[in-house]
């Protein structure tokens, strides 16, 4: 085996010792497991998301308390509790986790907001930045279920949300989105123009199921498989060199070969969740060892040398990422295979 390659990378302005990042999951929600992830080789961690619904619930509960008795008694003309502007409405547990993680870890800690509308995002984005987050991941999880909303309206909502958050914070802003746009490439450029320092491709929308016994719609968490990486790989390769932002690959990263493929396609970092939930925090070390070994065995001295070397921009066959590959895939099928 050749000498170990230099795996240092830069993501949204942050210098990381390797491209392996533990993305948001229950494993990143406890200090003990965060420390295990760091010890195993994670170069950064993304905390579990603070959800829009959590923010709205707390704000509505507080408003109800503030308005109790208002207008009914002279001494409670404005409610019994302090004015909202002077009252701490933040999700304290999340901020406490962030502060503790920044204190205990030596690797970057990325906070995460999950929502669809500007709402309280600017306020909470500032709270997380002030609490010491090294970066903020805006996890936009929106299902375009309104049959009267046009594609342009949906996309404009994404862009406005990013603009609002960008105006609120100075720390690096990473935007995690799904692939379901009529022109993902144009959408990526629009998000970068709106202020995204990095794009995380792609958000994995969990699909509901129907329980035939209770006749109800139920959640159904299914962990990813390596085959789901293909969509990410295609768009990583297409966007490399065409957007002025860092690129993070997520979904389907289960071993070092998965990670190597995505870096060759153009990823600055690769994120993993399902593999860690299945195998434990220590598995990120297995991914790191396999990835480093493959790069060393194939003559790569650094991640910079490998990154994007098989992107569409650098590929001798750019059509491989477009329609020509579709036709070759169909032709290649054999019933005897």
Coordinates of C-alpha atoms in Angstrom, one line a residue:
X1 CA 0.0 0.0 0.0
X2 CA 1.2 3.5 -0.7
X3 CA 1.6 6.2 1.9
X4 CA -1.6 7.4 3.4
X5 CA -3.1 10.2 1.4
X6 CA -3.8 13.6 2.8
X7 CA -7.6 13.6 3.5
X8 CA -7.9 17.2 4.6
X9 CA -10.8 19.1 3.0
X10 CA -12.6 22.4 3.2
X11 CA -16.3 22.6 3.7
X12 CA -18.2 25.9 3.8
X13 CA -15.0 27.6 4.8
X14 CA -14.3 25.1 7.6
X15 CA -11.1 23.1 7.4
X16 CA -11.7 19.4 8.2
X17 CA -9.3 16.6 8.9
X18 CA -11.2 14.3 6.5
X19 CA -14.4 14.4 4.4
X20 CA -16.4 12.2 6.7
X21 CA -19.2 14.0 8.6
X22 CA -21.8 12.4 10.9
X23 CA -25.1 13.9 9.8
X24 CA -28.1 14.6 11.9
X25 CA -29.5 11.5 13.8
X26 CA -30.2 10.3 17.3
X27 CA -26.4 9.5 17.6
X28 CA -25.6 13.2 17.3
X29 CA -28.1 14.2 20.0
X30 CA -26.1 13.0 23.0
X31 CA -22.7 14.1 24.2
X32 CA -21.4 10.6 24.8
X33 CA -22.2 9.4 21.3
X34 CA -20.8 12.6 19.9
X35 CA -17.5 11.9 21.6
X36 CA -17.5 8.4 20.3
X37 CA -18.1 9.7 16.7
X38 CA -15.2 12.1 17.1
X39 CA -12.9 9.4 18.5
X40 CA -13.9 7.0 15.6
X41 CA -12.9 9.5 13.0
X42 CA -15.8 11.9 12.3
X43 CA -14.4 15.2 11.0
X44 CA -17.5 17.2 11.9
X45 CA -21.0 16.5 13.3
X46 CA -24.4 17.8 12.5
X47 CA -26.7 18.0 15.5
X48 CA -30.3 16.7 15.2
X49 CA -32.6 19.3 13.6
X50 CA -34.5 21.8 15.6
X51 CA -37.9 21.6 13.9
X52 CA -40.2 24.4 12.8
X53 CA -43.1 22.6 14.6
X54 CA -41.1 22.7 17.9
X55 CA -40.6 26.4 17.5
X56 CA -44.2 27.1 16.7
X57 CA -45.4 24.9 19.6
X58 CA -43.3 26.8 22.1
X59 CA -44.2 30.2 20.7
X60 CA -48.0 29.4 20.7
X61 CA -47.8 28.0 24.2
X62 CA -46.0 31.1 25.4
X63 CA -48.4 33.5 23.6
X64 CA -51.3 31.6 25.3
X65 CA -49.7 32.2 28.7
X66 CA -49.0 35.8 28.0
X67 CA -52.6 36.5 27.0
X68 CA -54.1 34.7 30.0
X69 CA -56.3 37.3 31.9
X70 CA -55.5 40.1 29.4
X71 CA -58.3 42.6 29.3
X72 CA -60.3 41.0 32.1
X73 CA -58.7 42.7 35.1
X74 CA -57.1 46.1 35.3
X75 CA -53.9 44.7 36.8
X76 CA -53.7 42.2 33.9
X77 CA -54.5 44.5 31.1
X78 CA -51.6 43.2 29.1
X79 CA -51.4 39.7 30.5
X80 CA -49.7 38.3 33.6
X81 CA -46.4 37.3 32.0
X82 CA -43.6 39.5 30.6
X83 CA -43.8 40.8 27.0
X84 CA -42.7 38.3 24.4
X85 CA -39.7 40.4 23.4
X86 CA -38.3 40.2 27.0
X87 CA -39.1 36.5 27.4
X88 CA -36.8 33.6 26.6
X89 CA -38.7 31.4 24.1
X90 CA -35.8 29.4 22.8
X91 CA -35.7 25.6 22.9
X92 CA -33.4 25.5 25.8
X93 CA -32.5 21.8 25.5
X94 CA -31.2 22.2 22.0
X95 CA -29.1 25.2 22.9
X96 CA -27.7 23.4 25.9
X97 CA -26.7 20.5 23.7
X98 CA -25.0 22.8 21.3
X99 CA -23.1 24.6 24.0
X100 CA -22.0 21.3 25.5
X101 CA -20.9 19.9 22.2
X102 CA -18.8 22.9 21.4
X103 CA -17.2 22.6 24.8
X104 CA -16.5 18.9 24.7
X105 CA -15.6 18.4 21.0
X106 CA -12.5 19.6 19.1
X107 CA -14.2 19.1 15.7
X108 CA -16.7 21.5 14.1
X109 CA -20.3 21.3 15.4
X110 CA -23.0 22.2 12.8
X111 CA -26.4 23.1 14.1
X112 CA -29.5 22.2 12.1
X113 CA -32.9 23.9 11.5
X114 CA -35.6 22.0 9.8
X115 CA -38.5 23.9 8.3
X116 CA -40.3 25.3 5.3
X117 CA -41.1 29.0 6.1
X118 CA -39.1 32.0 7.3
X119 CA -41.2 32.3 10.6
X120 CA -39.0 32.3 13.6
X121 CA -36.0 31.0 11.6
X122 CA -34.1 34.2 11.6
X123 CA -34.4 34.6 15.4
X124 CA -33.3 31.0 16.1
X125 CA -30.6 31.1 13.5
X126 CA -29.1 34.0 15.5
X127 CA -29.6 32.1 18.7
X128 CA -27.6 29.1 17.4
X129 CA -24.9 31.3 16.0
X130 CA -24.6 33.1 19.3
X131 CA -24.4 29.8 21.1
X132 CA -21.3 28.9 19.2
X133 CA -22.4 26.8 16.2
X134 CA -19.5 26.5 13.7
X135 CA -22.0 26.5 10.8
X136 CA -25.8 26.2 10.3
X137 CA -27.5 23.6 8.2
X138 CA -30.9 24.7 6.9
X139 CA -32.7 21.4 6.3
X140 CA -35.6 22.3 4.0
X141 CA -38.1 19.4 4.2
X142 CA -41.1 20.5 2.2
X143 CA -43.5 18.3 0.2
X144 CA -45.1 20.4 -2.5
X145 CA -48.6 19.1 -1.9
X146 CA -50.5 22.2 -2.9
X147 CA -51.9 21.4 -6.4
X148 CA -52.4 25.1 -7.0
X149 CA -48.8 26.1 -6.3
X150 CA -46.6 26.4 -9.4
X151 CA -43.1 25.1 -9.5
X152 CA -41.8 28.7 -9.6
X153 CA -43.7 29.6 -6.5
X154 CA -42.3 26.6 -4.6
X155 CA -38.8 27.3 -5.7
X156 CA -39.2 31.0 -4.8
X157 CA -40.2 30.0 -1.3
X158 CA -36.9 28.1 -0.9
X159 CA -34.9 31.0 -2.1
X160 CA -36.6 33.5 0.1
X161 CA -36.1 31.3 3.1
X162 CA -32.4 31.0 2.5
X163 CA -32.2 34.8 2.0
X164 CA -33.9 35.4 5.3
X165 CA -31.5 33.1 7.2
X166 CA -28.5 34.4 5.4
X167 CA -29.4 38.0 6.5
X168 CA -29.6 36.8 10.1
X169 CA -26.2 35.1 10.5
X170 CA -22.6 35.4 9.5
X171 CA -21.6 31.8 10.2
X172 CA -21.4 29.4 7.2
X173 CA -24.8 28.4 5.9
X174 CA -25.3 25.0 4.4
X175 CA -28.6 24.2 2.6
X176 CA -30.0 20.7 2.5
X177 CA -32.6 20.1 -0.2
X178 CA -34.4 17.3 -2.0
X179 CA -33.9 16.5 -5.7
X180 CA -37.5 17.2 -6.8
X181 CA -37.1 20.3 -8.9
X182 CA -37.8 20.7 -12.6
X183 CA -34.2 22.0 -13.0
X184 CA -32.1 21.0 -10.0
X185 CA -29.0 22.7 -11.5
X186 CA -30.7 26.1 -11.8
X187 CA -32.2 25.6 -8.3
X188 CA -28.7 24.9 -6.9
X189 CA -27.4 28.1 -8.5
X190 CA -30.3 30.1 -7.1
X191 CA -29.7 28.9 -3.6
X192 CA -26.0 29.8 -3.8
X193 CA -26.9 33.2 -5.1
X194 CA -29.3 33.6 -2.2
X195 CA -26.4 33.0 0.3
X196 CA -25.8 29.3 0.6
X197 CA -22.1 28.5 1.3
X198 CA -22.7 24.8 0.8
X199 CA -25.3 22.5 -0.7
X200 CA -26.2 19.2 0.9
X201 CA -27.5 16.7 -1.7
X202 CA -30.0 15.3 -1.1
X203 CA -32.6 15.4 1.7
X204 CA -34.1 11.9 2.0
X205 CA -37.9 12.3 2.2
X206 CA -39.3 9.5 4.4
X207 CA -42.5 8.1 2.9
X208 CA -45.5 7.2 4.9
X209 CA -47.2 3.8 4.9
X210 CA -50.8 2.6 5.5
X211 CA -51.6 0.3 8.4
X212 CA -54.3 -2.0 7.1
X213 CA -55.4 -3.0 10.6
X214 CA -55.9 0.4 12.0
X215 CA -56.7 2.0 8.6
X216 CA -54.4 4.9 9.4
X217 CA -51.4 6.5 7.8
X218 CA -48.2 5.7 9.8
X219 CA -44.6 6.6 9.7
X220 CA -42.2 4.0 8.4
X221 CA -38.5 4.6 8.9
X222 CA -36.4 2.6 6.4
X223 CA -32.7 3.0 6.5
X224 CA -30.9 3.8 3.2
X225 CA -29.0 1.5 1.0
X226 CA -25.8 2.1 -1.0
X227 CA -27.9 2.0 -4.3
X228 CA -29.6 5.2 -3.2
X229 CA -26.3 7.0 -3.6
X230 CA -26.6 7.0 -7.4
X231 CA -28.9 10.0 -7.7
X232 CA -26.6 12.0 -5.4
X233 CA -23.6 10.8 -7.4
X234 CA -25.1 12.0 -10.7
X235 CA -25.9 15.5 -9.5
X236 CA -22.7 15.8 -7.5
X237 CA -20.8 15.2 -10.8
X238 CA -23.0 17.6 -12.8
X239 CA -22.7 20.5 -10.2
X240 CA -19.0 20.2 -9.5
X241 CA -17.3 23.3 -10.9
X242 CA -20.6 24.9 -11.9
X243 CA -21.7 26.3 -8.5
X244 CA -19.6 28.5 -6.3
X245 CA -20.2 26.6 -3.1
X246 CA -19.1 23.5 -1.2
X247 CA -20.9 20.3 -2.0
X248 CA -21.8 17.6 0.6
X249 CA -23.1 14.2 -0.4
X250 CA -25.6 12.4 1.8
X251 CA -27.8 9.3 1.5
X252 CA -26.5 5.9 0.8
X253 CA -23.0 6.2 2.2
X254 CA -22.4 2.9 3.9
X255 CA -18.7 2.1 3.3
X256 CA -15.4 3.6 2.1
X257 CA -16.0 2.7 -1.5
X258 CA -19.3 4.7 -1.5
X259 CA -17.4 7.7 0.0
X260 CA -14.6 7.4 -2.6
X261 CA -17.1 7.4 -5.5
X262 CA -18.8 10.5 -4.3
X263 CA -15.5 12.3 -3.8
X264 CA -14.4 11.4 -7.3
X265 CA -17.7 12.8 -8.6
X266 CA -17.1 16.1 -6.8
X267 CA -18.1 16.0 -3.1
X268 CA -16.1 18.1 -0.6
X269 CA -17.5 16.0 2.2
X270 CA -19.6 12.9 2.5
X271 CA -22.2 12.5 5.3
X272 CA -23.6 9.3 6.7
X273 CA -26.5 8.4 9.0
X274 CA -28.1 5.1 8.3
X275 CA -24.8 3.1 8.3
X276 CA -24.0 4.6 11.8
X277 CA -27.5 3.8 13.1
X278 CA -27.1 0.2 11.8
X279 CA -23.5 -0.5 12.9
X280 CA -22.8 2.1 15.6
X281 CA -20.7 5.2 15.9
X282 CA -17.5 3.3 15.4
X283 CA -18.4 2.4 11.9
X284 CA -17.4 5.8 10.7
X285 CA -13.8 4.7 11.4
X286 CA -14.4 1.6 9.1
X287 CA -15.6 3.9 6.3
X288 CA -12.5 6.2 6.8
X289 CA -10.1 3.2 6.7
X290 CA -11.6 1.7 3.6
X291 CA -11.7 5.1 1.8
X292 CA -8.1 6.0 2.6
X293 CA -7.0 2.5 1.5
X294 CA -8.7 2.8 -1.8
X295 CA -7.2 6.2 -2.6
X296 CA -3.7 5.0 -1.5
X297 CA -3.9 1.8 -3.6
X298 CA -4.9 3.8 -6.6
X299 CA -2.1 6.4 -6.4
X300 CA -3.9 9.4 -5.0
X301 CA -1.8 11.5 -2.7
X302 CA -4.5 13.8 -1.5
X303 CA -8.2 14.4 -1.5
X304 CA -7.7 17.5 -3.6
X305 CA -6.2 15.3 -6.3
X306 CA -9.2 13.0 -6.3
X307 CA -12.1 15.4 -5.8
X308 CA -14.1 15.9 -9.0
X309 CA -11.7 14.0 -11.2
X310 CA -14.7 12.1 -12.5
X311 CA -17.2 14.9 -12.5
X312 CA -19.1 15.8 -15.6
X313 CA -16.9 18.8 -16.2
X314 CA -13.7 16.7 -16.0
X315 CA -15.0 13.5 -17.6
X316 CA -13.9 12.4 -21.0
X317 CA -17.5 11.2 -21.5
X318 CA -19.8 13.9 -20.1
X319 CA -22.8 12.2 -21.6
X320 CA -22.4 9.4 -19.1
X321 CA -24.3 11.5 -16.6
X322 CA -27.1 12.3 -19.0
X323 CA -29.4 10.4 -21.4
X324 CA -26.7 8.3 -23.1
X325 CA -26.1 6.4 -19.9
X326 CA -29.8 5.6 -19.7
X327 CA -29.7 4.0 -23.1
X328 CA -26.5 2.1 -22.3
X329 CA -28.1 0.8 -19.1
X330 CA -31.1 -0.6 -20.8
X331 CA -29.0 -2.2 -23.6
X332 CA -26.6 -3.7 -21.1
X333 CA -29.3 -5.8 -19.4
X334 CA -29.2 -9.5 -20.1
X335 CA -31.6 -12.1 -18.9
X336 CA -28.6 -14.4 -18.5
X337 CA -26.9 -12.0 -16.2

